[in-house]
Amino acid sequence: MAAFSGGIPVLDMAYMIALFGAGAVIMRGAGCTINDMWDVKFDRMVERTKTRPIASGIISRKNAFIFLGAQLSAGLGVLVQLNPYTIFFCLGSMPFVVIYPFMKRITYWPQFVLGLAFNWGALAGWSAVAGGMDWSVTLPLYAAGVSWTLVYDTIYGHQDKRDDVVA
């Protein structure tokens, strides 16, 4: 949307798509690593998650931490290629990424925090292309993404209801 409204050249847009694609894979992976590090004790008690590498002991917590450092370094490598506004804006997503695993312990709606973290990229994409934010366009997009995350992650979470009672 921002590229269309700003008349961005096709090659520049392709570069942004590649950056954001790589950034999404890297940072979602980092989020999964953080989640598995914090939830290792719970994951061992849940049938679906007990074979995850950290929960099963295949990967030590120390090695997971090193891997997380590599993921975050790669994410930083992507981030610093964006404009200064977007760089600072993207740093605002990190608290949501870090606190999400804890939200499962204090609220019935951790999916909301997950949605805030996962859909930050929609806002960042606009700011990277436009150099700023048009909240009248980006907030509805962000709200829709957060809503979709609430739906799919609630369905996903119901798979573990029996194990959640024990954990």
Short mmCIF file of N, CA, C and O in Angstrom, two decimals, residues 50-103:
data_model
loop_
_atom_site.label_atom_id
_atom_site.label_comp_id
_atom_site.label_asym_id
_atom_site.label_seq_id
_atom_site.Cartn_x
_atom_site.Cartn_y
_atom_site.Cartn_z
N LYS A 50 6.69 -31.82 24.06
CA LYS A 50 7.78 -32.43 24.85
C LYS A 50 8.96 -32.89 24.01
O LYS A 50 10.04 -33.12 24.54
N THR A 51 8.79 -33.00 22.70
CA THR A 51 9.91 -33.41 21.85
C THR A 51 10.63 -32.22 21.21
O THR A 51 11.53 -32.42 20.40
N ARG A 52 10.25 -31.01 21.57
CA ARG A 52 10.97 -29.85 21.06
C ARG A 52 12.43 -29.93 21.51
O ARG A 52 12.72 -30.48 22.58
N PRO A 53 13.35 -29.39 20.72
CA PRO A 53 14.78 -29.59 21.01
C PRO A 53 15.24 -29.18 22.40
O PRO A 53 16.04 -29.89 23.01
N ILE A 54 14.75 -28.07 22.93
CA ILE A 54 15.19 -27.64 24.26
C ILE A 54 14.50 -28.48 25.33
O ILE A 54 15.14 -28.97 26.27
N ALA A 55 13.20 -28.70 25.19
CA ALA A 55 12.44 -29.48 26.17
C ALA A 55 12.95 -30.92 26.26
O ALA A 55 13.01 -31.50 27.35
N SER A 56 13.33 -31.50 25.13
CA SER A 56 13.80 -32.88 25.13
C SER A 56 15.27 -33.01 25.53
O SER A 56 15.75 -34.12 25.74
N GLY A 57 15.98 -31.90 25.62
CA GLY A 57 17.38 -31.93 26.01
C GLY A 57 18.35 -32.09 24.86
O GLY A 57 19.56 -32.15 25.08
N ILE A 58 17.85 -32.14 23.64
CA ILE A 58 18.74 -32.26 22.48
C ILE A 58 19.63 -31.02 22.37
O ILE A 58 20.80 -31.11 22.01
N ILE A 59 19.05 -29.87 22.70
CA ILE A 59 19.80 -28.61 22.69
C ILE A 59 19.79 -28.05 24.10
O ILE A 59 18.73 -27.94 24.74
N SER A 60 20.95 -27.71 24.62
CA SER A 60 21.05 -27.16 25.98
C SER A 60 20.53 -25.72 25.99
O SER A 60 20.47 -25.05 24.95
N ARG A 61 20.20 -25.25 27.18
CA ARG A 61 19.75 -23.86 27.30
C ARG A 61 20.86 -22.90 26.90
O ARG A 61 20.61 -21.86 26.31
N LYS A 62 22.10 -23.27 27.21
CA LYS A 62 23.24 -22.42 26.83
C LYS A 62 23.33 -22.31 25.30
O LYS A 62 23.49 -21.21 24.77
N ASN A 63 23.22 -23.44 24.61
CA ASN A 63 23.28 -23.42 23.16
C ASN A 63 22.08 -22.69 22.56
O ASN A 63 22.20 -22.04 21.52
N ALA A 64 20.93 -22.82 23.19
CA ALA A 64 19.74 -22.09 22.73
C ALA A 64 19.97 -20.59 22.86
O ALA A 64 19.59 -19.81 21.97
N PHE A 65 20.61 -20.18 23.95
CA PHE A 65 20.90 -18.77 24.16
C PHE A 65 21.88 -18.26 23.10
O PHE A 65 21.71 -17.16 22.56
N ILE A 66 22.88 -19.06 22.77
CA ILE A 66 23.84 -18.69 21.72
C ILE A 66 23.12 -18.57 20.38
O ILE A 66 23.34 -17.62 19.61
N PHE A 67 22.25 -19.54 20.10
CA PHE A 67 21.48 -19.50 18.85
C PHE A 67 20.58 -18.27 18.81
O PHE A 67 20.47 -17.61 17.78
N LEU A 68 19.95 -17.94 19.94
CA LEU A 68 19.12 -16.74 20.00
C LEU A 68 19.95 -15.50 19.71
O LEU A 68 19.51 -14.61 18.98
N GLY A 69 21.16 -15.45 20.24
CA GLY A 69 22.05 -14.33 19.94
C GLY A 69 22.35 -14.22 18.45
O GLY A 69 22.36 -13.11 17.89
N ALA A 70 22.55 -15.36 17.80
CA ALA A 70 22.79 -15.35 16.35
C ALA A 70 21.54 -14.87 15.60
O ALA A 70 21.65 -14.08 14.65
N GLN A 71 20.37 -15.34 16.04
CA GLN A 71 19.13 -14.90 15.39
C GLN A 71 18.93 -13.39 15.54
O GLN A 71 18.59 -12.71 14.58
N LEU A 72 19.13 -12.89 16.76
CA LEU A 72 18.95 -11.46 16.99
C LEU A 72 19.98 -10.63 16.24
O LEU A 72 19.69 -9.53 15.76
N SER A 73 21.20 -11.15 16.12
CA SER A 73 22.23 -10.46 15.34
C SER A 73 21.84 -10.39 13.87
O SER A 73 22.01 -9.36 13.21
N ALA A 74 21.33 -11.49 13.35
CA ALA A 74 20.87 -11.50 11.96
C ALA A 74 19.70 -10.53 11.78
O ALA A 74 19.63 -9.80 10.78
N GLY A 75 18.79 -10.51 12.75
CA GLY A 75 17.67 -9.57 12.69
C GLY A 75 18.15 -8.13 12.72
O GLY A 75 17.62 -7.28 11.98
N LEU A 76 19.15 -7.86 13.53
CA LEU A 76 19.73 -6.52 13.57
C LEU A 76 20.36 -6.16 12.24
O LEU A 76 20.26 -5.02 11.76
N GLY A 77 20.99 -7.15 11.60
CA GLY A 77 21.58 -6.93 10.28
C GLY A 77 20.55 -6.50 9.26
O GLY A 77 20.81 -5.65 8.41
N VAL A 78 19.35 -7.07 9.34
CA VAL A 78 18.26 -6.65 8.46
C VAL A 78 17.77 -5.26 8.86
O VAL A 78 17.60 -4.37 8.03
N LEU A 79 17.58 -5.07 10.16
CA LEU A 79 17.01 -3.82 10.66
C LEU A 79 17.83 -2.59 10.28
O LEU A 79 17.27 -1.57 9.88
N VAL A 80 19.14 -2.68 10.39
CA VAL A 80 19.98 -1.50 10.14
C VAL A 80 20.00 -1.08 8.67
O VAL A 80 20.54 -0.03 8.34
N GLN A 81 19.39 -1.87 7.80
CA GLN A 81 19.30 -1.49 6.40
C GLN A 81 18.07 -0.61 6.13
O GLN A 81 17.89 -0.14 5.01
N LEU A 82 17.28 -0.38 7.15
CA LEU A 82 16.07 0.43 7.01
C LEU A 82 16.35 1.87 7.43
O LEU A 82 17.40 2.17 8.00
N ASN A 83 15.38 2.75 7.20
CA ASN A 83 15.56 4.16 7.56
C ASN A 83 15.54 4.32 9.09
O ASN A 83 15.03 3.46 9.80
N PRO A 84 16.11 5.42 9.59
CA PRO A 84 16.22 5.60 11.05
C PRO A 84 14.87 5.55 11.78
O PRO A 84 14.77 4.97 12.86
N TYR A 85 13.83 6.13 11.20
CA TYR A 85 12.51 6.10 11.84
C TYR A 85 12.08 4.65 12.06
O TYR A 85 11.62 4.28 13.15
N THR A 86 12.23 3.83 11.03
CA THR A 86 11.80 2.44 11.12
C THR A 86 12.66 1.65 12.09
O THR A 86 12.15 0.79 12.82
N ILE A 87 13.94 1.93 12.13
CA ILE A 87 14.82 1.23 13.08
C ILE A 87 14.33 1.46 14.51
O ILE A 87 14.14 0.50 15.27
N PHE A 88 14.11 2.70 14.88
CA PHE A 88 13.65 2.99 16.24
C PHE A 88 12.24 2.46 16.48
O PHE A 88 11.93 1.95 17.56
N PHE A 89 11.41 2.56 15.47
CA PHE A 89 10.05 2.06 15.60
C PHE A 89 10.04 0.55 15.85
O PHE A 89 9.30 0.05 16.69
N CYS A 90 10.87 -0.18 15.12
CA CYS A 90 10.92 -1.64 15.26
C CYS A 90 11.41 -2.09 16.63
O CYS A 90 11.01 -3.15 17.12
N LEU A 91 12.25 -1.32 17.24
CA LEU A 91 12.72 -1.68 18.59
C LEU A 91 11.56 -1.75 19.57
O LEU A 91 11.62 -2.47 20.56
N GLY A 92 10.49 -1.04 19.26
CA GLY A 92 9.30 -1.06 20.11
C GLY A 92 8.60 -2.40 20.16
O GLY A 92 7.79 -2.65 21.06
N SER A 93 8.88 -3.28 19.22
CA SER A 93 8.24 -4.60 19.23
C SER A 93 8.91 -5.57 20.21
O SER A 93 8.29 -6.56 20.62
N MET A 94 10.14 -5.31 20.55
CA MET A 94 10.89 -6.27 21.37
C MET A 94 10.26 -6.57 22.73
O MET A 94 10.25 -7.72 23.17
N PRO A 95 9.71 -5.59 23.44
CA PRO A 95 9.05 -5.95 24.71
C PRO A 95 7.94 -6.98 24.53
O PRO A 95 7.79 -7.89 25.34
N PHE A 96 7.16 -6.87 23.44
CA PHE A 96 6.09 -7.84 23.19
C PHE A 96 6.66 -9.23 22.92
O PHE A 96 6.12 -10.23 23.37
N VAL A 97 7.76 -9.29 22.18
CA VAL A 97 8.40 -10.57 21.87
C VAL A 97 8.89 -11.23 23.16
O VAL A 97 8.69 -12.43 23.37
N VAL A 98 9.49 -10.45 24.03
CA VAL A 98 10.08 -10.99 25.25
C VAL A 98 9.02 -11.37 26.29
O VAL A 98 9.13 -12.41 26.94
N ILE A 99 7.95 -10.57 26.43
CA ILE A 99 6.96 -10.86 27.49
C ILE A 99 5.91 -11.87 27.09
O ILE A 99 5.22 -12.41 27.96
N TYR A 100 5.77 -12.16 25.80
CA TYR A 100 4.72 -13.09 25.38
C TYR A 100 4.70 -14.39 26.18
O TYR A 100 3.64 -14.79 26.68
N PRO A 101 5.82 -15.09 26.35
CA PRO A 101 5.75 -16.35 27.10
C PRO A 101 5.23 -16.18 28.52
O PRO A 101 4.56 -17.07 29.05
N PHE A 102 5.50 -15.06 29.15
CA PHE A 102 5.03 -14.82 30.51
C PHE A 102 3.54 -14.53 30.56
O PHE A 102 2.89 -14.77 31.58
N MET A 103 3.00 -14.00 29.49
CA MET A 103 1.58 -13.67 29.46
C MET A 103 0.71 -14.91 29.60
O MET A 103 -0.40 -14.85 30.11
#
